[in-house]
Coordinates of C-alpha atoms in Angstrom, one line a residue:
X1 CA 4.8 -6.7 11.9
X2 CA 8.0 -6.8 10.0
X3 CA 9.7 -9.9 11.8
X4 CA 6.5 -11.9 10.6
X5 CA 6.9 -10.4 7.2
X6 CA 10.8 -11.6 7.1
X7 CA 10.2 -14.8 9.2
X8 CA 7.1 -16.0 6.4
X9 CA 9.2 -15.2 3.7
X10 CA 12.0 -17.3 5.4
X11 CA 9.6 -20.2 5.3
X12 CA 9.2 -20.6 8.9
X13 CA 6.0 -22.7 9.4
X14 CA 4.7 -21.0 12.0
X15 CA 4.7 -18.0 10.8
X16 CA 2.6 -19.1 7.4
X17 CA 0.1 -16.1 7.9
X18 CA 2.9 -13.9 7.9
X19 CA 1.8 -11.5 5.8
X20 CA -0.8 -10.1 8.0
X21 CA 2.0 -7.9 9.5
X22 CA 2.1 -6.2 6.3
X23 CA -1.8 -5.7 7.9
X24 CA -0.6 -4.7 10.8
X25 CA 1.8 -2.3 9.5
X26 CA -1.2 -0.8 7.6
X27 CA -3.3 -0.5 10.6
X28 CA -0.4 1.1 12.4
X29 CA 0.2 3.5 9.4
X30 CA -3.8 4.2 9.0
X31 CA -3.8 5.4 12.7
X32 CA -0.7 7.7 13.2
X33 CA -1.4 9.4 9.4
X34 CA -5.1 10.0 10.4
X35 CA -3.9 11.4 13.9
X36 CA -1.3 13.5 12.4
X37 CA -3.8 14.8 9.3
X38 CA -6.9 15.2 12.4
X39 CA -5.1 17.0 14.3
X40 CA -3.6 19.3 11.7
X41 CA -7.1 19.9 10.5
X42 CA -8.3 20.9 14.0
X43 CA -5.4 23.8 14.7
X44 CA -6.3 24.8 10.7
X45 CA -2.9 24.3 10.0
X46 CA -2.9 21.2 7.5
X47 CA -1.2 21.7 4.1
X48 CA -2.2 19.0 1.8
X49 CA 1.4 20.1 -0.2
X50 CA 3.4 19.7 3.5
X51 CA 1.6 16.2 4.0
X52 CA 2.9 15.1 0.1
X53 CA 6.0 16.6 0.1
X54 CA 7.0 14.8 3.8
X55 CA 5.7 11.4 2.1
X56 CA 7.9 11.9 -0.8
X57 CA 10.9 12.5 1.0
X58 CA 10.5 9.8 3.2
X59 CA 9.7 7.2 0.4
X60 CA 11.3 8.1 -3.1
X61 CA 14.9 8.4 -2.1
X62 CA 15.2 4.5 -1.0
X63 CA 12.7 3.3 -3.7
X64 CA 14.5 5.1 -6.8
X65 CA 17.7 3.8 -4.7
X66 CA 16.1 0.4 -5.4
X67 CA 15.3 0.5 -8.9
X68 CA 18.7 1.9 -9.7
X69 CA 20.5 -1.0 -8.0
X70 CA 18.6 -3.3 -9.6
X71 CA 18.8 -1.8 -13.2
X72 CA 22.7 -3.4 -14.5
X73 CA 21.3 -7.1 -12.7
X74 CA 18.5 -6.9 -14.7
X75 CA 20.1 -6.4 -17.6
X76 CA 22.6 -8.8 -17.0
X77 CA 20.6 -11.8 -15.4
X78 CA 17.2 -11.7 -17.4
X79 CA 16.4 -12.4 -20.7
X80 CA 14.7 -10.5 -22.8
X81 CA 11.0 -11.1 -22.1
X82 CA 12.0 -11.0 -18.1
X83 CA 13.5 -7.7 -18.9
X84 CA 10.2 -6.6 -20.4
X85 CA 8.1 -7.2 -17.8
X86 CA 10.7 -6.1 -15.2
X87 CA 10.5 -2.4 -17.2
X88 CA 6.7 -3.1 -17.3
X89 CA 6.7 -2.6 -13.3
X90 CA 9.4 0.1 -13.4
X91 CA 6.8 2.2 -15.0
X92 CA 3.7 0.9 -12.8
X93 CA 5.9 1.8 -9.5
X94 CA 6.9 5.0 -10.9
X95 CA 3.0 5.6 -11.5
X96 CA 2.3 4.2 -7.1
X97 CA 0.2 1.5 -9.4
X98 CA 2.5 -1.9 -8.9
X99 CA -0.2 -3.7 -7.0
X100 CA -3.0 -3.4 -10.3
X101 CA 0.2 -5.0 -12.7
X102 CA 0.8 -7.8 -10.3
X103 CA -2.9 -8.3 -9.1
X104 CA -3.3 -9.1 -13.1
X105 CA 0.0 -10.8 -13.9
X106 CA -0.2 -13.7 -10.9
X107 CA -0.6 -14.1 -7.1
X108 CA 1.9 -12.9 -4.5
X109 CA 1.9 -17.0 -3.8
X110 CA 2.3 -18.7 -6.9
X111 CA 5.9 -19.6 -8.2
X112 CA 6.4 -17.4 -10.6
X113 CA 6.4 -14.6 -8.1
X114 CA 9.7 -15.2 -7.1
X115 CA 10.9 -14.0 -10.1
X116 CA 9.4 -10.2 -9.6
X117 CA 12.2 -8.6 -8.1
X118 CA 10.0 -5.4 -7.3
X119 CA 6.8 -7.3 -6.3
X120 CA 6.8 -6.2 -2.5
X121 CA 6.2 -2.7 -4.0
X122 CA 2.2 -3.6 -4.3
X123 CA 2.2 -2.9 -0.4
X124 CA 3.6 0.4 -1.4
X125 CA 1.4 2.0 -4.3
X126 CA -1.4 1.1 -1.7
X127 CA 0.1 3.0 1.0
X128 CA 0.4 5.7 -1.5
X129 CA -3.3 5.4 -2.7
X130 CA -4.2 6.2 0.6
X131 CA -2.1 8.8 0.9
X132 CA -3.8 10.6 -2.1
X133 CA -7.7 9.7 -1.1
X134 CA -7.5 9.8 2.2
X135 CA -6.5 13.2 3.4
X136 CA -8.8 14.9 0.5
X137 CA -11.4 13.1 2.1
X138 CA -10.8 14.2 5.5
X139 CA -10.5 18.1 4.2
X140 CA -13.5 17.8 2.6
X141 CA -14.8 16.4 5.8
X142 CA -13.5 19.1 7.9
X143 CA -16.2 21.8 6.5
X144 CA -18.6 19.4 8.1
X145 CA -19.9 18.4 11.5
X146 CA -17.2 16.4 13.4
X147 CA -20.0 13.5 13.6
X148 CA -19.5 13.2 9.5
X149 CA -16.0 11.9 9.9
X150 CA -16.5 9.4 12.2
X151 CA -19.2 8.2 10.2
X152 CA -17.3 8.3 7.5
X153 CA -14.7 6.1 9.1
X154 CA -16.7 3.8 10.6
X155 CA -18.9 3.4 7.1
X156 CA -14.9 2.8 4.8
X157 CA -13.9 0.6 7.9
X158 CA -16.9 -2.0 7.8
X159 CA -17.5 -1.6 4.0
X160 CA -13.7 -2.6 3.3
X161 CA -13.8 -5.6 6.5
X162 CA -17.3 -6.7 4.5
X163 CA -15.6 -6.5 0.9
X164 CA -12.7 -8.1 2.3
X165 CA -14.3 -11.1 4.2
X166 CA -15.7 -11.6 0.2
X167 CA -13.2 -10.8 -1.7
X168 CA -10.7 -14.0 0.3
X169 CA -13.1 -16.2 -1.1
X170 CA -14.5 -14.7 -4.8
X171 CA -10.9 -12.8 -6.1
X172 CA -8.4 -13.8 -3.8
X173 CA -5.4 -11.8 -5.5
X174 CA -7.8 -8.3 -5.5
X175 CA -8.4 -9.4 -2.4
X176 CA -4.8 -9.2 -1.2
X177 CA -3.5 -6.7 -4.0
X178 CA -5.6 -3.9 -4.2
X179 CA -6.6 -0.9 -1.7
X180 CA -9.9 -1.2 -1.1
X181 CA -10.1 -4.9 0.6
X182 CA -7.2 -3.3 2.6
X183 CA -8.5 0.2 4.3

């Protein structure tokens, strides 16, 4: 998933769709968070505070990393109006929102996206989205019949796959930007 991601962004032809290992890495992240939150919820030993608190230490340490690094370039490199909307998606990261700002501002495509040096962080705040609706949705599930889930996940899988399939076609940036054309 990754080596497509790097090998797209290289501008290897044959690797053009590249970003649908970001897709993959989503599938691969879907299934071992649900496994770990399932199982959890079947020994009754889930703690929705354990499951934040291990995301958050894995993730915020290299992202605030990130955003520090890049602070002094900024400043140095940009001009004033790039330096606004750089502090723009400083405070959309900081929110796990990125992929709403750069949904609005452009395409992940188009030129000026090239410029954004914090635009791969959309993939992120929709990872984190999940994080938050997901697992409240499978404790709230977990009072309930075991059936109820899997319905439940079948239901979000082919109501996102049928949203998706439009969305390519009607809103191509939601489409690739925003959680819901992604679950």
């Amino acid at each position: 998933a990754v080596i497509s991601v790097i090998l797209f962004h290289a501008d290897f032809q044959f690797f053009a769709g590249g970003f649908i290992g970001v897709d993959i890495f989503f599938f691969i992240s879907g299934y071992l968070i649900s496994k770990i939150i399932l199982t959890k919820l079947k020994d009754k030993n889930f703690s929705l505070l354990e499951f934040y608190e291990r995301r958050t230490r894995r993730i915020l340490p290299a992202l605030f990393v990130m955003m520090i690094i890049l602070l002094p370039f900024a400043f140095y490199i940009m001009l004033p109006s790039e330096l606004l909307k750089f502090s723009k998606s400083i405070t959309f990261i900081s929110g796990f929102v990125s992929n709403f700002l750069f949904c609005k501002e452009s395409g992940y495509f188009e030129a000026e996206s090239t410029l954004k040096p914090f635009l791969h962080t959309w993939s992120l705040a929709v990872e984190e989205q999940f994080y938050i609706i997901f697992p409240i949705s499978l404790i709230i599930l977990s009072f309930f019949k075991k059936y109820w889930t899997i319905i439940f996940i079948v239901t979000i899988f082919f109501v996102s796959l049928f949203i998706s399939e439009i969305g390519w076609r009607l809103k191509p940036d939601a489409n690739f930007f925003l959680a819901p054309f992604r679950v």
